[in-house]
Coordinates of C-alpha atoms in Angstrom, one line a residue:
X1 CA -29.2 220.8 393.6
X2 CA -30.8 217.3 393.8
X3 CA -28.1 216.2 396.2
X4 CA -28.8 219.3 398.4
X5 CA -32.6 218.7 398.3
X6 CA -32.2 215.1 399.3
X7 CA -29.8 216.0 402.1
X8 CA -32.2 218.6 403.4
X9 CA -35.2 216.2 403.5
X10 CA -33.1 213.5 405.3
X11 CA -31.8 216.1 407.7
X12 CA -35.2 217.5 408.8
X13 CA -36.7 214.0 409.1
X14 CA -33.8 212.6 411.1
X15 CA -33.4 215.5 413.5
X16 CA -37.1 215.4 414.2
X17 CA -36.9 211.7 415.2
X18 CA -33.6 211.9 417.1
X19 CA -34.5 215.2 418.8
X20 CA -37.7 213.8 420.2
X21 CA -35.8 210.7 421.3
X22 CA -33.3 212.9 423.2
X23 CA -36.2 214.8 424.8
X24 CA -37.8 211.5 426.1
X25 CA -34.5 210.1 427.2
X26 CA -33.0 213.1 429.0
X27 CA -35.7 215.7 429.9
X28 CA -39.2 214.2 430.1
X29 CA -38.8 212.4 433.4
X30 CA -42.2 210.8 433.3
X31 CA -41.7 209.2 429.9
X32 CA -41.5 205.4 429.6
X33 CA -38.1 205.5 428.0
X34 CA -36.7 207.7 430.8
X35 CA -38.1 205.4 433.6
X36 CA -36.9 202.2 431.9
X37 CA -33.4 203.5 431.5
X38 CA -33.4 204.8 435.1
X39 CA -34.3 201.3 436.3
X40 CA -31.4 199.7 434.3
X41 CA -29.1 202.4 435.6
X42 CA -30.1 201.7 439.2
X43 CA -29.5 198.0 438.8
X44 CA -26.2 198.6 437.1
X45 CA -25.0 200.9 439.9
X46 CA -26.2 198.5 442.5
X47 CA -24.3 195.6 440.8
X48 CA -21.1 197.7 440.8
X49 CA -21.8 198.8 444.4
X50 CA -21.7 202.5 443.4
X51 CA -23.9 205.3 444.6
X52 CA -24.6 208.7 443.0
X53 CA -26.4 211.9 443.8
X54 CA -27.6 214.8 441.7
X55 CA -25.0 217.6 441.4
X56 CA -25.2 221.3 441.6
X57 CA -23.9 223.5 438.8
X58 CA -20.5 223.8 440.4
X59 CA -20.2 220.1 441.2
X60 CA -21.3 219.2 437.6
X61 CA -18.7 221.5 436.1
X62 CA -16.0 220.2 438.5
X63 CA -16.8 216.6 437.6
X64 CA -16.7 217.6 433.9
X65 CA -13.2 219.1 434.3
X66 CA -11.8 216.4 436.4
X67 CA -13.1 213.6 434.2
X68 CA -11.6 215.3 431.1
X69 CA -8.3 215.9 433.0
X70 CA -8.0 212.2 433.9
X71 CA -8.7 211.1 430.4
X72 CA -6.2 213.6 429.0
X73 CA -3.4 212.2 431.3
X74 CA -4.1 208.6 430.5
X75 CA -4.3 209.1 426.7
X76 CA -1.1 211.3 426.8
X77 CA 0.8 208.4 428.4
X78 CA -0.4 206.0 425.7
X79 CA 0.7 208.2 422.9
X80 CA 4.1 208.7 424.5
X81 CA 4.6 204.9 424.9
X82 CA 2.7 203.4 421.9
X83 CA 5.9 201.9 420.5
X84 CA 6.0 199.4 423.4
X85 CA 2.3 198.7 423.5
X86 CA 0.3 196.0 421.6
X87 CA -1.7 196.4 418.4
X88 CA 1.2 198.1 416.6
X89 CA 1.8 195.9 413.6
X90 CA 3.4 198.7 411.6
X91 CA 5.9 199.5 414.4
X92 CA 4.9 203.2 414.8
X93 CA 7.3 205.1 417.1
X94 CA 6.3 207.1 420.2
X95 CA 4.9 210.6 419.7
X96 CA 7.2 213.4 420.9
X97 CA 6.0 215.6 423.8
X98 CA 4.8 218.6 421.8
X99 CA 2.8 216.6 419.2
X100 CA 1.3 214.3 422.0
X101 CA 0.3 217.4 423.9
X102 CA -1.4 218.9 420.8
X103 CA -3.1 215.6 419.9
X104 CA -4.5 215.0 423.4
X105 CA -5.8 218.6 423.7
X106 CA -7.2 218.4 420.2
X107 CA -9.3 215.3 420.8
X108 CA -10.3 216.1 424.4
X109 CA -11.7 219.4 423.2
X110 CA -13.7 217.8 420.3
X111 CA -11.4 219.7 417.8
X112 CA -9.4 216.8 416.3
X113 CA -6.9 219.1 414.6
X114 CA -4.1 216.8 413.3
X115 CA -0.5 217.8 413.0
X116 CA 0.3 214.2 412.1
X117 CA -0.7 211.7 409.3
X118 CA -2.9 209.1 411.0
X119 CA -1.6 206.1 409.1
X120 CA 2.0 206.9 410.0
X121 CA 1.7 208.7 413.3
X122 CA -0.5 206.3 415.4
X123 CA -0.6 202.6 416.2
X124 CA -3.9 200.8 416.0
X125 CA -4.1 200.8 419.8
X126 CA -3.8 204.6 419.8
X127 CA -6.3 205.0 417.0
X128 CA -8.9 203.0 419.0
X129 CA -8.0 203.6 422.7
X130 CA -7.0 207.3 422.4
X131 CA -8.6 208.7 419.2
X132 CA -11.9 206.8 419.0
X133 CA -12.4 206.8 422.7
X134 CA -11.9 210.6 423.0
X135 CA -14.3 211.1 420.1
X136 CA -17.0 209.5 422.1
X137 CA -16.3 211.3 425.4
X138 CA -15.6 214.8 424.0
X139 CA -18.9 214.7 422.0
X140 CA -20.7 213.4 425.1
X141 CA -19.1 216.1 427.3
X142 CA -20.4 218.9 425.0
X143 CA -23.9 217.4 424.9
X144 CA -23.9 217.1 428.7
X145 CA -23.1 220.8 429.3
X146 CA -25.8 221.8 426.8
X147 CA -28.3 219.5 428.6
X148 CA -27.3 221.0 432.0
X149 CA -27.7 224.5 430.5
X150 CA -31.3 223.7 429.3
X151 CA -32.3 222.1 432.6
X152 CA -30.8 225.0 434.7
X153 CA -32.4 227.6 432.5
X154 CA -35.9 226.3 433.4
X155 CA -35.3 225.0 436.9
X156 CA -35.2 226.8 440.2
X157 CA -33.3 224.0 441.9
X158 CA -29.6 224.0 441.6
X159 CA -29.5 220.4 440.6
X160 CA -28.7 219.5 437.0
X161 CA -28.1 215.8 437.2
X162 CA -24.9 213.8 437.4
X163 CA -22.2 214.4 434.8
X164 CA -20.8 210.9 434.7
X165 CA -24.2 209.3 434.5
X166 CA -25.4 211.7 431.8
X167 CA -22.2 211.1 429.8
X168 CA -22.6 207.3 430.1
X169 CA -26.3 207.5 429.1
X170 CA -25.5 209.6 426.0
X171 CA -22.7 207.3 424.9
X172 CA -24.7 204.1 425.5
X173 CA -28.1 205.1 424.3
X174 CA -27.2 207.6 421.5
X175 CA -23.7 207.6 420.2
X176 CA -22.9 203.9 420.4
X177 CA -26.1 202.6 418.6
X178 CA -25.8 205.2 415.9
X179 CA -22.1 204.5 415.4
X180 CA -22.7 200.8 414.9
X181 CA -25.3 201.5 412.2
X182 CA -23.1 204.1 410.4
X183 CA -20.1 201.8 410.7
X184 CA -22.0 198.9 409.0
X185 CA -23.2 201.2 406.3
X186 CA -19.7 202.4 405.6
X187 CA -18.2 198.9 405.5
X188 CA -21.0 197.8 403.2
X189 CA -20.0 200.6 400.8
X190 CA -16.3 199.7 400.9
X191 CA -14.7 201.4 404.0
X192 CA -11.9 199.4 405.5
X193 CA -12.2 197.8 409.0
X194 CA -9.3 195.4 409.9
X195 CA -6.5 195.0 412.4
X196 CA -4.1 193.7 409.7
X197 CA -1.0 195.6 409.0
X198 CA 0.0 197.8 406.0
X199 CA 0.4 195.7 402.8
X200 CA 3.0 196.3 400.1
X201 CA 2.0 195.6 396.5
X202 CA 3.9 195.6 393.2
X203 CA 2.5 198.1 390.7
X204 CA 2.1 197.7 386.9
X205 CA 5.2 200.0 386.5
X206 CA 7.2 197.5 388.5
X207 CA 7.6 199.6 391.6
X208 CA 6.3 198.9 395.1
X209 CA 3.5 200.7 396.9
X210 CA 2.5 200.5 400.6
X211 CA -1.2 200.6 401.3
X212 CA -2.2 201.6 404.8
X213 CA -5.3 200.1 406.4
X214 CA -6.8 199.5 409.8
X215 CA -9.9 200.0 412.0
X216 CA -11.2 202.8 409.8
X217 CA -15.0 202.5 409.6
X218 CA -15.4 202.4 413.4
X219 CA -13.4 205.7 413.7
X220 CA -15.2 207.3 410.7
X221 CA -18.7 206.8 412.2
X222 CA -18.0 208.5 415.5
X223 CA -15.8 211.2 414.0
X224 CA -18.9 212.5 412.1
X225 CA -21.6 211.6 414.6
X226 CA -19.7 213.3 417.3
X227 CA -18.8 216.3 415.2
X228 CA -15.2 215.4 415.9
X229 CA -13.4 215.5 412.5
X230 CA -9.8 214.3 412.1
X231 CA -9.3 211.1 410.1
X232 CA -7.6 207.7 410.1
X233 CA -5.6 208.8 407.1
X234 CA -3.8 212.1 406.5
X235 CA -6.0 212.7 403.4
X236 CA -9.1 212.4 405.6
X237 CA -12.5 211.8 403.9
X238 CA -11.0 212.5 400.5
X239 CA -9.5 209.0 400.5
X240 CA -11.5 206.0 399.3
X241 CA -10.8 203.9 402.3
X242 CA -12.6 206.5 404.5
X243 CA -15.2 207.8 402.0
X244 CA -15.4 205.4 399.0
X245 CA -18.7 206.5 397.3
X246 CA -21.1 209.3 396.8
X247 CA -23.5 207.4 399.1
X248 CA -20.9 207.4 402.0
X249 CA -20.3 211.0 401.3
X250 CA -24.0 211.7 402.0
X251 CA -24.0 209.4 405.0
X252 CA -21.0 211.3 406.5
X253 CA -22.7 214.7 405.9
X254 CA -25.9 213.6 407.5
X255 CA -24.0 212.1 410.4
X256 CA -22.3 215.5 411.0
X257 CA -25.6 217.3 411.0
X258 CA -27.7 214.8 413.0
X259 CA -27.0 215.5 416.7
X260 CA -26.4 219.3 416.6
X261 CA -29.7 219.7 414.7
X262 CA -31.4 217.3 417.1
X263 CA -30.4 219.3 420.1
X264 CA -32.4 222.3 418.8
X265 CA -35.4 220.0 418.3
X266 CA -34.9 218.6 421.8
X267 CA -35.0 222.3 423.0
X268 CA -38.2 222.7 421.0
X269 CA -40.0 220.0 423.1
X270 CA -38.3 221.3 426.3
X271 CA -40.0 224.7 425.8
X272 CA -43.4 223.1 425.7
X273 CA -42.6 220.7 428.6
X274 CA -41.5 223.5 430.9
X275 CA -44.2 225.8 429.6
X276 CA -41.7 228.5 429.0
X277 CA -42.8 230.1 425.7
X278 CA -44.1 229.2 422.2
X279 CA -42.5 226.3 420.4
X280 CA -42.3 228.5 417.4
X281 CA -39.1 230.1 418.8
X282 CA -37.0 226.9 418.4
X283 CA -38.4 226.4 414.9
X284 CA -37.3 230.0 414.1
X285 CA -33.8 229.0 415.3
X286 CA -33.6 225.9 413.1
X287 CA -34.9 227.9 410.1
X288 CA -32.5 230.8 410.6
X289 CA -29.5 228.5 410.9
X290 CA -30.4 226.3 408.0
X291 CA -31.0 229.4 405.8
X292 CA -27.5 230.6 406.6
X293 CA -26.1 227.2 405.7
X294 CA -27.9 227.3 402.4
X295 CA -26.6 230.8 401.6
X296 CA -23.0 229.8 402.5
X297 CA -23.2 226.6 400.4
X298 CA -24.5 228.3 397.3
X299 CA -21.9 231.1 397.7
X300 CA -19.1 228.6 398.0
X301 CA -20.3 226.7 395.0
X302 CA -20.5 229.8 392.9
X303 CA -17.0 230.9 393.9
X304 CA -15.6 227.5 393.1
X305 CA -17.3 227.1 389.7
X306 CA -17.4 230.6 388.3
X307 CA -14.4 232.4 389.8
X308 CA -12.6 232.7 386.4
X309 CA -13.5 233.7 382.9
X310 CA -12.2 230.9 380.8
X311 CA -13.2 227.1 380.8
X312 CA -9.5 226.2 381.3
X313 CA -9.2 228.3 384.4
X314 CA -12.6 227.0 385.7
X315 CA -11.3 223.4 385.3
X316 CA -8.3 224.4 387.4
X317 CA -10.7 224.8 390.3
X318 CA -10.8 221.0 390.6
X319 CA -7.4 221.1 392.2
X320 CA -7.6 219.5 395.6
X321 CA -11.0 217.9 394.9
X322 CA -12.0 214.3 394.2
X323 CA -13.4 213.6 390.7
X324 CA -16.0 211.3 392.2
X325 CA -17.4 214.1 394.2
X326 CA -16.9 217.1 392.0
X327 CA -17.3 220.7 393.0
X328 CA -20.9 220.5 394.2
X329 CA -20.4 217.8 396.8
X330 CA -17.1 219.2 397.7
X331 CA -18.6 222.7 398.4
X332 CA -21.5 221.1 400.3
X333 CA -19.1 219.0 402.4
X334 CA -17.0 222.1 403.2
X335 CA -20.0 224.1 404.2
X336 CA -21.4 221.4 406.5
X337 CA -18.1 220.5 408.1
X338 CA -17.5 224.1 409.1
X339 CA -21.1 224.9 410.0
X340 CA -21.4 221.9 412.3
X341 CA -17.7 222.4 413.3
X342 CA -16.7 218.8 412.5
X343 CA -13.5 219.5 410.7
X344 CA -13.5 216.5 408.4
X345 CA -12.7 217.3 404.8
X346 CA -13.3 215.5 401.4
X347 CA -11.4 218.2 399.6
X348 CA -8.4 220.4 400.5
X349 CA -9.7 223.8 401.7
X350 CA -6.2 225.3 401.0
X351 CA -6.8 224.6 397.3
X352 CA -10.1 226.4 397.1
X353 CA -10.4 229.7 395.4
X354 CA -9.7 232.8 397.5
X355 CA -13.4 233.6 398.1
X356 CA -14.4 229.9 398.2
X357 CA -11.9 229.3 401.0
X358 CA -13.3 232.3 402.8
X359 CA -16.7 230.7 403.3
X360 CA -15.6 227.9 405.7
X361 CA -13.4 230.5 407.4
X362 CA -16.4 232.8 408.0
X363 CA -18.6 229.9 409.3
X364 CA -15.9 229.0 411.9
X365 CA -15.5 232.6 412.9
X366 CA -19.3 232.8 413.5
X367 CA -19.0 229.6 415.5
X368 CA -22.7 229.3 416.1
X369 CA -24.3 228.0 412.9
X370 CA -25.6 224.8 414.5
X371 CA -22.0 224.2 415.6
X372 CA -20.6 221.2 417.4
X373 CA -22.2 218.7 419.8
X374 CA -23.8 220.9 422.4
X375 CA -21.5 223.8 422.2
X376 CA -23.1 225.1 419.0
X377 CA -26.4 225.4 420.8
X378 CA -24.7 227.2 423.7
X379 CA -22.9 229.6 421.5
X380 CA -26.0 230.5 419.5
X381 CA -28.0 231.0 422.7
X382 CA -25.5 233.6 423.9
X383 CA -26.4 235.6 420.8
X384 CA -30.1 235.2 421.6
X385 CA -29.5 236.7 425.1
X386 CA -27.3 239.5 423.6
X387 CA -30.0 240.3 421.1
X388 CA -32.8 240.2 423.7
X389 CA -30.8 242.6 425.9
X390 CA -30.1 245.1 423.1
X391 CA -33.6 244.9 421.7
X392 CA -35.2 245.4 425.1
X393 CA -33.1 248.5 425.8
X394 CA -33.8 249.9 422.4
X395 CA -37.6 249.9 422.8
X396 CA -37.8 250.4 426.5
X397 CA -39.0 247.0 427.5
X398 CA -37.5 244.9 430.3
X399 CA -34.8 242.6 429.0
X400 CA -36.0 239.2 430.3
X401 CA -36.4 235.7 429.0
X402 CA -38.9 233.1 430.3
X403 CA -39.9 235.6 433.0
X404 CA -36.3 236.0 434.3
X405 CA -34.7 239.5 434.1
X406 CA -31.4 239.9 432.3
X407 CA -29.1 242.1 434.3
X408 CA -25.5 243.2 434.4
X409 CA -24.1 239.9 435.9
X410 CA -25.6 237.7 433.2
X411 CA -24.6 240.1 430.4
X412 CA -21.0 240.3 431.6
X413 CA -20.8 236.5 431.4
X414 CA -22.4 236.5 427.9
X415 CA -20.0 239.2 426.7
X416 CA -17.0 237.3 428.0
X417 CA -18.2 234.0 426.5
X418 CA -18.6 235.8 423.1
X419 CA -15.4 237.7 423.1
X420 CA -13.1 234.7 424.0
X421 CA -13.4 233.3 420.4
X422 CA -12.2 236.4 418.4
X423 CA -9.6 237.2 421.1
X424 CA -8.0 233.8 420.6
X425 CA -8.0 234.0 416.8
X426 CA -6.8 237.5 416.4
X427 CA -4.3 237.4 419.3
X428 CA -2.6 234.2 418.4
X429 CA -2.6 235.1 414.6
X430 CA -0.9 238.4 415.5
X431 CA 1.8 236.6 417.5
X432 CA 2.4 234.1 414.7
X433 CA 3.0 236.9 412.2
X434 CA 5.7 238.3 414.5
X435 CA 7.4 235.1 415.4
X436 CA 10.1 234.0 412.9
X437 CA 9.8 230.2 413.6
X438 CA 6.1 230.4 413.1
X439 CA 6.4 232.1 409.7
X440 CA 8.8 229.3 408.5
X441 CA 5.7 227.0 408.4
X442 CA 3.8 229.3 406.0
X443 CA 4.1 227.8 402.5
X444 CA 2.4 230.6 400.5
X445 CA 3.5 234.3 400.3
X446 CA 1.4 237.3 400.8
X447 CA -2.4 237.3 401.5
X448 CA -2.8 233.5 401.2
X449 CA -0.1 232.9 403.7
X450 CA -2.0 235.1 406.2
X451 CA -5.1 233.1 405.5
X452 CA -3.3 229.9 406.4
X453 CA -2.3 231.4 409.8
X454 CA -5.7 232.8 410.5
X455 CA -7.5 229.6 409.4
X456 CA -5.3 227.5 411.7
X457 CA -6.2 229.5 414.8
X458 CA -9.8 229.9 413.8
X459 CA -10.2 226.2 413.4
X460 CA -8.5 225.6 416.7
X461 CA -10.6 228.1 418.6
X462 CA -13.9 227.0 417.0
X463 CA -12.9 223.3 417.9
X464 CA -13.3 222.5 414.2
X465 CA -10.0 220.9 413.3
X466 CA -9.9 221.4 409.5
X467 CA -7.0 223.4 408.1
X468 CA -5.3 225.1 405.2
X469 CA -3.0 222.1 405.0
X470 CA -0.2 223.8 403.1
X471 CA 0.8 225.0 406.6
X472 CA 3.8 223.1 408.0
X473 CA 2.3 223.0 411.5
X474 CA 4.1 220.1 413.2
X475 CA 6.6 222.3 415.0
X476 CA 6.8 223.1 418.7
X477 CA 5.4 226.7 418.2
X478 CA 2.3 225.5 416.3
X479 CA 1.8 222.4 418.5
X480 CA 1.8 224.4 421.8
X481 CA 0.0 227.5 420.6
X482 CA -2.8 225.7 418.8
X483 CA -3.1 223.4 421.8
X484 CA -3.6 226.4 424.0
X485 CA -6.1 227.9 421.5
X486 CA -8.1 224.7 421.5
X487 CA -8.2 224.5 425.3
X488 CA -9.2 228.2 425.7
X489 CA -11.7 228.0 422.9
X490 CA -13.7 225.2 424.7
X491 CA -13.5 225.1 428.4
X492 CA -13.8 228.7 429.6
X493 CA -16.7 229.5 427.3
X494 CA -18.6 226.4 428.4
X495 CA -18.1 227.2 432.1
X496 CA -19.3 230.8 431.6
X497 CA -22.3 229.7 429.6
X498 CA -23.5 227.2 432.3
X499 CA -23.0 229.8 435.0
X500 CA -25.1 232.3 432.9
X501 CA -28.0 229.8 433.0
X502 CA -27.4 229.3 436.7
X503 CA -27.7 233.0 437.4
X504 CA -31.0 233.2 435.5
X505 CA -32.4 230.2 437.2
X506 CA -31.9 231.8 440.7
X507 CA -34.3 234.6 439.8
X508 CA -38.0 234.6 440.7
X509 CA -40.4 234.3 437.8
X510 CA -41.8 237.7 436.8
X511 CA -44.9 238.6 434.8
X512 CA -44.2 238.2 431.1
X513 CA -46.7 240.9 430.1
X514 CA -44.0 243.4 429.4
X515 CA -41.5 240.8 428.1
X516 CA -40.3 241.2 424.6
X517 CA -41.7 238.4 422.5
X518 CA -38.9 236.3 421.0
X519 CA -41.0 234.1 418.8
X520 CA -41.7 236.7 416.2
X521 CA -40.1 237.4 412.7
X522 CA -39.0 240.9 413.9
X523 CA -37.0 239.6 416.8
X524 CA -35.4 236.8 414.8
X525 CA -34.5 239.1 412.0
X526 CA -32.7 241.3 414.5
X527 CA -31.0 238.2 415.9
X528 CA -29.5 237.4 412.4
X529 CA -28.4 241.1 412.0
X530 CA -26.7 241.0 415.5
X531 CA -24.8 237.8 414.6
X532 CA -23.7 239.2 411.2
X533 CA -22.7 242.6 412.6
X534 CA -20.8 241.1 415.6
X535 CA -18.9 238.8 413.3
X536 CA -18.3 241.4 410.6
X537 CA -17.0 244.1 412.9
X538 CA -14.7 241.6 414.5
X539 CA -13.3 239.8 411.6
X540 CA -13.8 241.9 408.4
X541 CA -10.3 243.6 408.7
X542 CA -8.4 240.3 408.8
X543 CA -10.6 238.9 406.0
X544 CA -9.8 242.0 404.0
X545 CA -6.1 241.4 404.5
X546 CA -6.4 237.7 403.7
X547 CA -8.8 236.1 401.2
X548 CA -10.3 239.3 399.9
X549 CA -6.9 240.8 399.1
X550 CA -5.9 237.5 397.5
X551 CA -9.0 237.7 395.3
X552 CA -8.4 241.3 394.3
X553 CA -4.7 240.9 393.5
X554 CA -5.0 237.8 391.4

């Protein structure tokens, strides 16, 4: 409980500071910080003899897609040729086509699902130039689309900025400074940061053991700050080289929570700046989401600590967990990494109890409890629009937000954006249960085996990246299908969400006298109910066949 209280205090203090900083840097155009950076930006572009112009919604999205496509092609080539490139002291071989495809899609979509062990699958050059690089750009891309959404929601002009400049600004002024600070803290606590090769030591038993090392701390910092996930080592943040102490465990959890929470704070200040509605509304959002995180954490902890009747069986629940963290910090880490869709793990989710493992699965299925960098805010706001539309129709008030009427076009886009996620999970899971080569990867019979399949596609679609790692997923079927699930779970939804804001922005401001107030306890209670009902109706059947059946039959 003390760990959780400390984490909560640090979380609210840090997101308040960073959220206001993001507001001054990206939205408040008359702030000193905004103007100073604009001057530096102008001089830099002049030095490089480059020009830029503000982009429309379509141009912004096209640049976003083309930039990510170019990065994907370049990084794919590096993975396919890493054997012949420098900074490969351990002589790692080239990745095969299927695994390289999966890895590039995984990291370009901010998912960071790994079907390889980092210490044996990638050279140091690939770890830095492919993995770490894409961790910066994918996190920045998500933030940029959320920023464009907010600007478009409140602006009548179809100009949302310039994607490449916004991406550069976010990386230079936010991600890079924070990553340096976190990297230094991790190194001070014992995380590894070196370009030296794997060392082989003779053990006390007289055998030899290879100890992998490399540029770990620099990857660790951005993997959490960018809600990326993945890991330098196959064991991820459960290994001491990535996460050596309880202090680094807390640092990593705060890093995951920092920017997604700050985006909601930035939105709070944006509401006042654009004079849209009461700032109370954004505080309701933060309170609702944090309350759900608390409920899920305590539920996971209870399921992990008291799922059996005898002390011996309770002790068995430490399987897959690090002794230095114990059940409490393992449950907290699992809850945060799936709430904020980071995907990093300090314990093996596959080893959790049936109901304990269901908690991270539910959080990824909801895919809107703070969520990842930018996309979590976008997903949650789709639920806000859906709730507003339903509530307005129920009580006979005009469904409108910020004086802009919600009509069929907007609600079609909202519905499509919300239905993509469950369609990917349930559709691909159904295919996997019918395909013999897919079932060969399942290492557990019955209900838990189904949970492994569903978890893999849920993690892929939610751009989370964690897994029930008993699944033997480095096969062509799993590499290509999860790659497709990751792609479809990210890009179509983001495009639909930004176009939704664009449609709203084109409408003339109406009187808000008949508008349903959204900064009230009643509306926000209904919002929570809608989120829960939508998720329950969609996923309860598969949860019943998976973790709930496993719990009942044990």
